Amino acid sequence: MDELKAQAIFREQLKKYVDFNEAEWIVFAPYLSFVTLKKKKNFIEPGTVCKDVGFIVKGSVRYFHVKDGEEITGYFSFENEYVSSYKSFLTQTPSVHYIQALEDTDLITITQKNMQAMLANPMLGYKMERFGRLLAEHYLICYEDRVSSFITKTPEERYLDLLSISTGREILQRMPQHYIAHFLGITPVSLSRIRRRIMVESK
Amino acid sequence: MDELKAQAIFREQLKKYVDFNEAEWIVFAPYLSFVTLKKKKNFIEPGTVCKDVGFIVKGSVRYFHVKDGEEITGYFSFENEYVSSYKSFLTQTPSVHYIQALEDTDLITITQKNMQAMLANPMLGYKMERFGRLLAEHYLICYEDRVSSFITKTPEERYLDLLSISTGREILQRMPQHYIAHFLGITPVSLSRIRRRIMVESK
DNA sequence: CGAAAACGTTAACAAAAGATAAGGATTTGT
DNA sequence: ACAAATCCTTATCTTTTGTTAACGTTTTCG
């Protein structure tokens, strides 16, 4: 994957949020960086400030904490999604988790500094405000559903939900089961038991 | 509380996000509504589309689902905070929960229709994009922490966290304990046990 | 003011989840 | 290709939570 092709893919996906005309794109593009992350390399580590928001052109990443020496995976992002330790990026305070490439991953990234520069740029400011708004709103909606599921559902129900939605099936297919367990808020052993329970009940 | 005073309070708080000059405020203000909710009245009910985002001038609200006939409280908002079934408001799809006034509550509200009109208004569009961005980012950060706590912490740890932060103590002081239990993702009985455990251990 | 409803605690039991360890299958890396 | 590491399942035991019900207290509301 070369940088120009990555930019073209990003530009196409960006249209969901804002559509730049040629003149705007020429101003916009130099603010972008092209980054390649080898498998198992970190996009961000705890204690450091997240300087970039990334768009995944190819590959995938996982978010995880380390607690009592154990890695606890909380989230995943795939192709055509954005990736950042968003709180850290927005507030420029240290991240509390890792983000790690699950496979060789190509990203288009925007630094916080460039983001601020574009917001202050008369030619781009308006559309960048809109981009930032729609991006935050998109993740807000995901999180609202996620919090809601922790409040109102059992781990078993959360697992069944995952089976029933398309993005859930993508996660189930592409991720090892112990990542999914932590994503659901339980241990791998417990998820294995839940799966057995479901198998037996529906046999 | 009269409408003008409410608007003045809202305007002051709004400065955290955007600062309107006099000319802009004169255009902006007519898009606002002033709403009074009597205690126990609903701001939104499941199955209906949330048409407004509100700013709480006075009072407080709780968010809750009904599951198996039981009310499960997932969130609270207080003075100088915003309130909306945000996913429903943004996507104009039916809400899945109630939002109910915990006491007589005064709100400044903006309808989705007026929001769109302001975003399209050349005089207000830019600042409204910014307002929407910063508001969404603010809630995104809250949600990120909340999801993270469900993934990495036990109910007991979440309760101790609540004791240690100022907004948590406000919740603990103002809310009945069974609301807090559901907010933490557990039953009221279980929270009572956790509290006893903590009392005994720290005696 | 007084009856009814709502609240918090506790108890007893059932169900589920956590912790630890073992074993077999699969994958990884050199 | 082979040794090491990772992964999933299963078993056992402990801890925690859920469920239901009872009881005394406090709050609400007509």
Coordinates of C-alpha atoms (C1' of nucleotides) in Angstrom, one line a residue:
Chain A
M1 CA 0.0 0.0 0.0
D2 CA 1.5 3.4 -1.0
E3 CA 0.6 6.7 0.5
L4 CA -1.4 8.0 -2.5
K5 CA -3.6 5.0 -2.6
A6 CA -4.1 5.3 1.2
Q7 CA -5.1 8.9 0.8
A8 CA -7.6 8.1 -1.9
I9 CA -9.2 5.4 0.3
F10 CA -9.3 7.9 3.2
R11 CA -10.8 10.6 1.0
E12 CA -13.5 8.3 -0.2
Q13 CA -14.5 7.3 3.4
L14 CA -14.3 10.8 4.6
K15 CA -17.2 11.7 2.4
K16 CA -19.5 10.2 4.9
Y17 CA -18.6 13.2 7.1
V18 CA -17.4 16.0 4.9
D19 CA -16.7 16.3 1.2
F20 CA -13.6 18.4 0.2
N21 CA -13.5 19.9 -3.2
E22 CA -10.2 19.9 -5.1
A23 CA -8.9 23.2 -3.8
E24 CA -9.7 22.2 -0.2
W25 CA -8.1 18.8 -0.6
I26 CA -4.9 20.3 -1.8
V27 CA -4.7 22.4 1.4
F28 CA -5.9 19.5 3.5
A29 CA -3.6 16.6 2.3
P30 CA -0.3 18.1 3.6
Y31 CA -1.7 17.9 7.1
L32 CA -1.9 14.1 6.8
S33 CA 0.7 11.5 7.6
F34 CA 1.0 8.0 6.4
V35 CA 2.1 5.5 9.0
T36 CA 2.7 1.8 8.8
L37 CA 2.5 -0.3 12.0
K38 CA 4.0 -3.8 12.0
K39 CA 2.1 -6.5 13.8
K40 CA 2.3 -6.2 17.6
K41 CA 3.7 -2.6 17.4
N42 CA 1.9 -0.1 19.6
F43 CA 0.1 2.9 18.3
I44 CA 0.0 4.3 21.9
E45 CA 1.2 3.2 25.3
P46 CA 0.0 4.2 28.8
G47 CA 1.6 7.2 30.3
T48 CA 2.3 8.8 27.0
V49 CA 0.1 11.5 25.4
C50 CA -1.7 10.4 22.2
K51 CA -0.6 12.8 19.6
D52 CA -2.6 11.4 16.6
V53 CA -6.0 10.2 15.5
G54 CA -5.6 7.6 12.8
F55 CA -7.8 6.2 10.0
I56 CA -7.2 2.5 9.3
V57 CA -6.7 1.9 5.6
K58 CA -5.7 -1.7 6.1
G59 CA -5.3 -3.9 9.1
S60 CA -6.8 -3.8 12.6
V61 CA -5.9 -2.8 16.2
R62 CA -6.9 -3.7 19.7
Y63 CA -7.2 -1.5 22.8
F64 CA -6.0 -3.0 26.1
H65 CA -5.2 -2.2 29.7
V66 CA -2.7 -4.1 31.8
K67 CA -4.1 -5.0 35.2
D68 CA -2.2 -7.2 37.6
G69 CA 0.2 -8.1 34.8
E70 CA -2.6 -9.3 32.6
E71 CA -3.7 -7.7 29.3
I72 CA -7.4 -6.8 29.2
T73 CA -8.7 -6.1 25.8
G74 CA -11.5 -3.6 25.7
Y75 CA -12.0 -2.7 22.1
F76 CA -11.1 -3.3 18.5
S77 CA -11.0 -1.2 15.3
F78 CA -10.8 -2.4 11.8
E79 CA -10.4 -1.1 8.2
N80 CA -12.2 2.1 7.5
E81 CA -12.5 3.0 11.1
Y82 CA -10.8 5.6 13.2
V83 CA -8.4 4.8 16.0
S84 CA -7.2 6.9 18.9
S85 CA -6.9 7.0 22.6
Y86 CA -9.6 9.6 22.2
K87 CA -9.6 11.1 25.6
S88 CA -5.9 11.4 25.6
F89 CA -5.9 12.9 22.1
L90 CA -8.6 15.4 22.9
T91 CA -7.3 16.5 26.3
Q92 CA -3.6 15.9 25.7
T93 CA -3.2 14.0 28.9
P94 CA -1.5 10.6 29.3
S95 CA -3.3 7.6 27.9
V96 CA -4.3 4.8 30.3
H97 CA -4.2 2.0 27.7
Y98 CA -2.2 0.5 24.9
I99 CA -3.4 0.4 21.3
Q100 CA -1.6 -2.3 19.4
A101 CA -1.7 -3.5 15.7
L102 CA -3.1 -7.0 15.4
E103 CA -1.6 -7.4 12.0
D104 CA 0.5 -5.2 9.7
T105 CA -1.6 -2.0 9.6
D106 CA -1.6 1.1 7.4
L107 CA -2.9 4.3 8.8
I108 CA -3.6 7.9 7.7
T109 CA -2.9 10.0 10.8
I110 CA -3.6 13.6 11.9
T111 CA -1.7 15.1 14.7
Q112 CA -3.4 17.1 17.4
K113 CA -1.2 20.0 16.4
N114 CA -2.3 19.7 12.8
M115 CA -5.9 19.3 13.8
Q116 CA -5.8 22.6 15.7
A117 CA -4.1 24.3 12.8
M118 CA -6.8 23.1 10.5
L119 CA -9.5 24.2 12.9
A120 CA -7.9 27.6 12.8
N121 CA -7.5 27.7 9.1
P122 CA -10.2 29.8 7.4
M123 CA -10.3 27.5 4.4
L124 CA -10.7 24.2 6.4
G125 CA -12.0 25.3 9.8
Y126 CA -15.7 24.9 9.2
K127 CA -15.4 21.5 7.6
M128 CA -13.0 20.3 10.3
E129 CA -15.4 21.3 13.0
R130 CA -18.0 19.3 11.2
F131 CA -15.6 16.3 10.8
G132 CA -14.7 16.4 14.5
R133 CA -18.4 16.7 15.5
L134 CA -19.6 13.8 13.3
L135 CA -16.6 11.6 14.4
A136 CA -17.3 12.2 18.1
E137 CA -21.0 11.7 17.6
H138 CA -20.3 8.4 15.8
Y139 CA -18.3 7.1 18.7
L140 CA -20.7 8.5 21.3
I141 CA -23.4 6.4 19.8
C142 CA -21.3 3.3 20.0
Y143 CA -20.4 4.0 23.6
E144 CA -24.0 4.8 24.5
D145 CA -25.0 1.3 23.3
R146 CA -22.0 -0.3 25.0
V147 CA -22.7 1.3 28.4
S148 CA -26.3 0.5 28.1
S149 CA -25.5 -3.2 27.6
F150 CA -23.3 -3.3 30.7
I151 CA -26.1 -1.8 32.8
T152 CA -29.1 -3.8 31.5
K153 CA -27.7 -7.1 30.2
T154 CA -25.9 -10.2 31.5
P155 CA -22.7 -11.4 30.0
E156 CA -24.6 -14.2 28.2
E157 CA -27.0 -11.7 26.7
R158 CA -24.1 -9.5 25.6
Y159 CA -22.5 -12.5 23.9
L160 CA -25.8 -13.4 22.1
D161 CA -26.0 -9.7 21.0
L162 CA -22.6 -10.0 19.5
L163 CA -23.7 -13.1 17.5
S164 CA -26.7 -11.2 16.1
I165 CA -25.0 -8.1 14.7
S166 CA -22.7 -7.9 11.7
T167 CA -19.9 -6.0 13.4
G168 CA -20.1 -8.5 16.2
R169 CA -19.7 -11.4 13.8
E170 CA -16.7 -9.7 12.3
I171 CA -15.2 -9.5 15.8
L172 CA -16.0 -13.1 16.6
Q173 CA -14.5 -14.3 13.4
R174 CA -11.3 -12.3 13.5
M175 CA -10.5 -12.2 17.2
P176 CA -9.3 -14.8 19.6
Q177 CA -11.9 -15.7 22.2
H178 CA -10.0 -14.4 25.2
Y179 CA -10.0 -10.9 23.7
I180 CA -13.7 -11.2 23.2
A181 CA -14.2 -12.3 26.8
H182 CA -12.6 -9.2 28.2
F183 CA -14.5 -7.1 25.6
L184 CA -17.7 -8.5 27.2
G185 CA -16.4 -7.8 30.7
I186 CA -15.7 -11.4 31.7
T187 CA -12.9 -13.9 31.9
P188 CA -12.0 -16.3 29.1
V189 CA -12.9 -19.2 31.3
S190 CA -16.4 -17.8 31.9
L191 CA -17.0 -17.1 28.2
S192 CA -16.1 -20.7 27.4
R193 CA -18.7 -21.8 29.9
I194 CA -21.3 -19.5 28.4
R195 CA -20.7 -20.9 25.0
R196 CA -21.1 -24.4 26.3
R197 CA -24.3 -23.4 28.0
I198 CA -25.7 -22.0 24.8
M199 CA -24.6 -25.1 22.8
V200 CA -26.3 -27.5 25.2
E201 CA -29.5 -25.4 25.5
S202 CA -30.0 -25.1 21.7
K203 CA -29.0 -28.7 20.8
Chain B
M1 CA -37.1 30.8 37.4
D2 CA -38.1 32.9 34.4
E3 CA -37.0 32.3 30.8
L4 CA -34.6 35.3 30.6
K5 CA -32.7 34.3 33.7
A6 CA -32.5 30.8 32.4
Q7 CA -31.1 32.0 29.1
A8 CA -28.5 34.1 30.9
I9 CA -27.3 31.1 32.9
F10 CA -27.2 29.0 29.8
R11 CA -25.3 31.7 27.9
E12 CA -22.7 31.9 30.7
Q13 CA -22.2 28.1 30.7
L14 CA -22.1 28.0 26.9
K15 CA -19.0 30.0 27.0
K16 CA -17.1 26.9 27.9
Y17 CA -17.7 25.8 24.3
V18 CA -18.5 28.8 22.2
D19 CA -18.8 32.5 22.9
F20 CA -21.6 34.4 21.0
N21 CA -21.3 38.1 20.5
E22 CA -24.4 40.3 20.9
A23 CA -25.4 40.1 17.2
E24 CA -25.0 36.4 17.2
W25 CA -26.9 35.9 20.4
I26 CA -29.9 37.9 19.0
V27 CA -30.0 35.4 16.1
F28 CA -29.4 32.4 18.4
A29 CA -31.8 33.0 21.2
P30 CA -35.1 32.6 19.2
Y31 CA -34.0 29.0 18.4
L32 CA -34.1 28.2 22.1
S33 CA -37.1 27.0 24.1
F34 CA -37.7 27.2 27.9
V35 CA -39.3 24.1 29.4
T36 CA -40.3 23.2 32.9
L37 CA -40.6 19.6 33.9
K38 CA -42.5 18.8 37.1
K39 CA -41.0 16.1 39.3
K40 CA -41.5 12.6 37.8
K41 CA -42.4 13.9 34.4
N42 CA -40.6 12.4 31.5
F43 CA -38.3 14.2 29.1
I44 CA -38.4 11.3 26.8
E45 CA -40.0 7.8 26.7
P46 CA -38.9 4.6 24.9
G47 CA -40.4 4.2 21.4
T48 CA -40.5 7.9 20.8
V49 CA -37.9 10.0 18.9
C50 CA -36.0 12.5 21.1
K51 CA -36.7 15.8 19.5
D52 CA -34.6 18.0 21.9
V53 CA -31.3 18.4 23.6
G54 CA -31.7 20.2 26.9
F55 CA -29.5 22.2 29.2
I56 CA -30.5 21.8 32.9
V57 CA -30.7 25.3 34.5
K58 CA -32.2 23.9 37.7
G59 CA -33.0 20.4 38.9
S60 CA -31.9 17.0 37.8
V61 CA -32.9 14.0 35.8
R62 CA -32.3 10.3 35.6
Y63 CA -32.0 7.9 32.7
F64 CA -33.6 4.5 33.0
H65 CA -34.6 1.4 31.1
V66 CA -37.4 -0.9 32.1
K67 CA -36.5 -4.6 32.0
D68 CA -38.8 -7.3 33.3
G69 CA -41.0 -4.7 34.8
E70 CA -38.2 -3.2 36.8
E71 CA -36.7 0.3 36.4
I72 CA -32.9 0.2 35.8
T73 CA -31.3 3.6 36.3
G74 CA -28.2 4.0 34.1
Y75 CA -27.3 7.7 34.4
F76 CA -28.0 11.1 36.0
S77 CA -27.6 14.7 34.9
F78 CA -27.6 17.7 37.2
E79 CA -27.5 21.5 36.9
N80 CA -25.4 23.0 34.2
E81 CA -25.2 19.7 32.3
Y82 CA -26.9 18.7 29.1
V83 CA -29.6 16.1 28.8
S84 CA -30.8 14.1 25.8
S85 CA -31.3 10.6 24.6
Y86 CA -28.4 11.5 22.4
K87 CA -28.4 8.6 20.0
S88 CA -32.1 9.1 19.5
F89 CA -31.6 12.8 19.0
L90 CA -28.7 12.5 16.6
T91 CA -30.2 9.7 14.5
Q92 CA -33.8 10.6 15.0
T93 CA -34.7 7.0 15.8
P94 CA -36.8 5.9 18.8
S95 CA -35.3 6.1 22.2
V96 CA -34.8 2.9 24.2
H97 CA -35.0 4.5 27.7
Y98 CA -36.8 7.0 29.8
I99 CA -35.4 10.3 31.0
Q100 CA -37.3 11.5 34.0
A101 CA -37.1 14.6 36.2
L102 CA -36.0 13.8 39.7
E103 CA -37.3 17.1 41.0
D104 CA -39.0 20.2 39.4
T105 CA -36.5 20.9 36.6
D106 CA -36.0 23.9 34.3
L107 CA -34.5 23.4 30.9
I108 CA -33.3 25.4 27.9
T109 CA -34.0 23.1 24.9
I110 CA -33.0 23.1 21.3
T111 CA -35.0 20.9 18.9
Q112 CA -33.2 18.8 16.3
K113 CA -35.0 20.9 13.6
N114 CA -33.6 24.1 15.0
M115 CA -30.2 22.6 15.4
Q116 CA -30.2 21.7 11.8
A117 CA -31.4 25.2 10.9
M118 CA -28.6 26.8 12.9
L119 CA -26.0 24.5 11.4
A120 CA -27.2 25.7 8.0
N121 CA -27.4 29.3 9.0
P122 CA -24.2 31.2 7.8
M123 CA -24.2 33.4 10.8
L124 CA -24.3 30.5 13.3
G125 CA -23.2 27.4 11.4
Y126 CA -19.5 27.6 12.3
K127 CA -20.1 28.0 16.0
M128 CA -22.8 25.5 16.2
E129 CA -20.5 22.9 14.5
R130 CA -18.0 23.7 17.2
F131 CA -20.7 23.5 20.0
G132 CA -21.8 20.1 18.7
R133 CA -18.3 18.9 18.5
L134 CA -17.3 19.9 22.0
L135 CA -20.5 18.6 23.5
A136 CA -20.1 15.3 21.8
E137 CA -16.4 15.1 22.8
H138 CA -17.3 15.9 26.4
Y139 CA -19.7 13.0 26.6
L140 CA -17.4 10.8 24.6
I141 CA -14.8 11.2 27.3
C142 CA -17.3 10.4 30.1
Y143 CA -18.3 7.3 28.3
E144 CA -14.8 6.2 27.6
D145 CA -14.1 6.2 31.3
R146 CA -17.3 4.5 32.0
V147 CA -16.8 1.6 29.6
S148 CA -13.2 1.3 30.8
S149 CA -14.4 0.9 34.4
F150 CA -16.8 -1.9 33.4
I151 CA -14.1 -3.8 31.5
T152 CA -11.3 -3.4 34.1
K153 CA -12.9 -3.0 37.5
T154 CA -15.1 -5.0 39.9
P155 CA -18.3 -3.5 41.2
E156 CA -16.6 -2.8 44.5
E157 CA -13.8 -0.9 42.8
R158 CA -16.4 1.1 40.8
Y159 CA -18.1 2.0 44.0
L160 CA -14.9 3.1 45.6
D161 CA -14.1 5.2 42.6
L162 CA -17.4 6.9 43.0
L163 CA -16.5 7.8 46.6
S164 CA -13.2 9.3 45.4
I165 CA -14.4 11.8 42.8
S166 CA -16.4 14.9 43.3
T167 CA -19.2 14.2 40.7
G168 CA -19.4 10.7 42.3
R169 CA -20.0 12.2 45.8
E170 CA -22.6 14.4 44.4
I171 CA -24.4 11.4 43.0
L172 CA -24.0 9.5 46.3
Q173 CA -25.4 12.4 48.2
R174 CA -28.4 13.2 46.0
M175 CA -29.5 9.8 44.7
P176 CA -31.2 6.8 46.5
Q177 CA -28.9 3.9 46.8
H178 CA -30.8 1.5 44.5
Y179 CA -30.3 4.0 41.6
I180 CA -26.6 4.0 42.3
A181 CA -26.5 0.2 42.4
H182 CA -27.9 0.0 38.9
F183 CA -25.6 2.8 37.8
L184 CA -22.7 0.5 38.9
G185 CA -24.2 -2.4 37.0
I186 CA -25.3 -4.4 40.1
T187 CA -28.4 -5.0 42.2
P188 CA -29.3 -2.9 45.3
V189 CA -28.9 -5.9 47.5
S190 CA -25.4 -6.5 46.2
L191 CA -24.4 -2.8 46.7
S192 CA -25.7 -3.0 50.3
R193 CA -23.3 -6.0 50.9
I194 CA -20.4 -4.2 49.3
R195 CA -20.9 -1.3 51.6
R196 CA -21.0 -3.6 54.6
R197 CA -17.8 -5.3 53.4
I198 CA -16.1 -1.9 53.1
M199 CA -17.3 -0.8 56.5
V200 CA -16.0 -4.0 58.2
E201 CA -12.7 -4.0 56.4
S202 CA -11.9 -0.4 57.3
K203 CA -13.2 -0.5 60.9
Chain C
dC1 C1' -52.3 13.1 60.3
dG2 C1' -52.2 8.5 58.9
dA3 C1' -52.1 4.8 55.5
dA4 C1' -49.4 3.4 51.7
dA5 C1' -45.4 3.3 49.3
dA6 C1' -40.5 3.4 49.0
dC7 C1' -35.9 2.3 51.1
dG8 C1' -32.0 0.0 53.0
dT9 C1' -30.4 -4.0 55.4
dT10 C1' -30.1 -8.8 56.3
dA11 C1' -30.7 -13.8 55.7
dA12 C1' -30.9 -18.0 53.0
dC13 C1' -30.3 -20.3 48.9
dA14 C1' -29.3 -20.7 43.9
dA15 C1' -26.7 -19.3 40.0
dA16 C1' -22.9 -17.3 38.0
dA17 C1' -18.3 -15.7 37.7
dG18 C1' -13.3 -15.6 39.3
dA19 C1' -9.0 -18.2 40.2
dT20 C1' -6.0 -21.8 39.4
dA21 C1' -4.4 -25.7 37.2
dA22 C1' -4.1 -29.4 33.8
dG23 C1' -4.4 -31.3 29.2
dG24 C1' -4.7 -31.3 24.3
dA25 C1' -4.9 -28.7 19.9
dT26 C1' -3.2 -25.1 17.2
dT27 C1' -0.2 -21.5 15.9
dT28 C1' 4.2 -19.1 15.9
dG29 C1' 8.9 -18.2 15.2
dT30 C1' 13.3 -19.6 14.2
Chain D
dA1 C1' 10.4 -28.9 11.0
dC2 C1' 10.3 -28.7 15.7
dA3 C1' 10.3 -26.5 20.1
dA4 C1' 7.9 -23.0 22.4
dA5 C1' 4.1 -20.3 23.1
dT6 C1' -0.7 -19.5 22.7
dC7 C1' -5.3 -20.9 22.9
dC8 C1' -9.6 -23.2 24.3
dT9 C1' -11.8 -26.3 27.2
dT10 C1' -12.7 -28.6 31.4
dA11 C1' -12.6 -29.5 36.4
dT12 C1' -12.4 -28.0 41.1
dC13 C1' -12.9 -24.8 44.6
dT14 C1' -13.9 -20.0 46.2
dT15 C1' -16.0 -15.7 45.9
dT16 C1' -19.4 -12.8 44.4
dT17 C1' -23.7 -11.8 42.7
dG18 C1' -28.7 -12.6 41.8
dT19 C1' -33.3 -13.8 43.8
dT20 C1' -36.7 -13.8 47.0
dA21 C1' -38.5 -12.6 51.2
dA22 C1' -38.8 -10.5 55.7
dC23 C1' -38.3 -6.5 58.8
dG24 C1' -37.9 -1.9 60.6
dT25 C1' -37.4 2.9 59.1
dT26 C1' -38.4 6.8 56.4
dT27 C1' -40.8 9.3 53.0
dT28 C1' -44.8 10.5 50.3
dC29 C1' -49.1 11.9 49.4
dG30 C1' -54.1 12.2 49.9

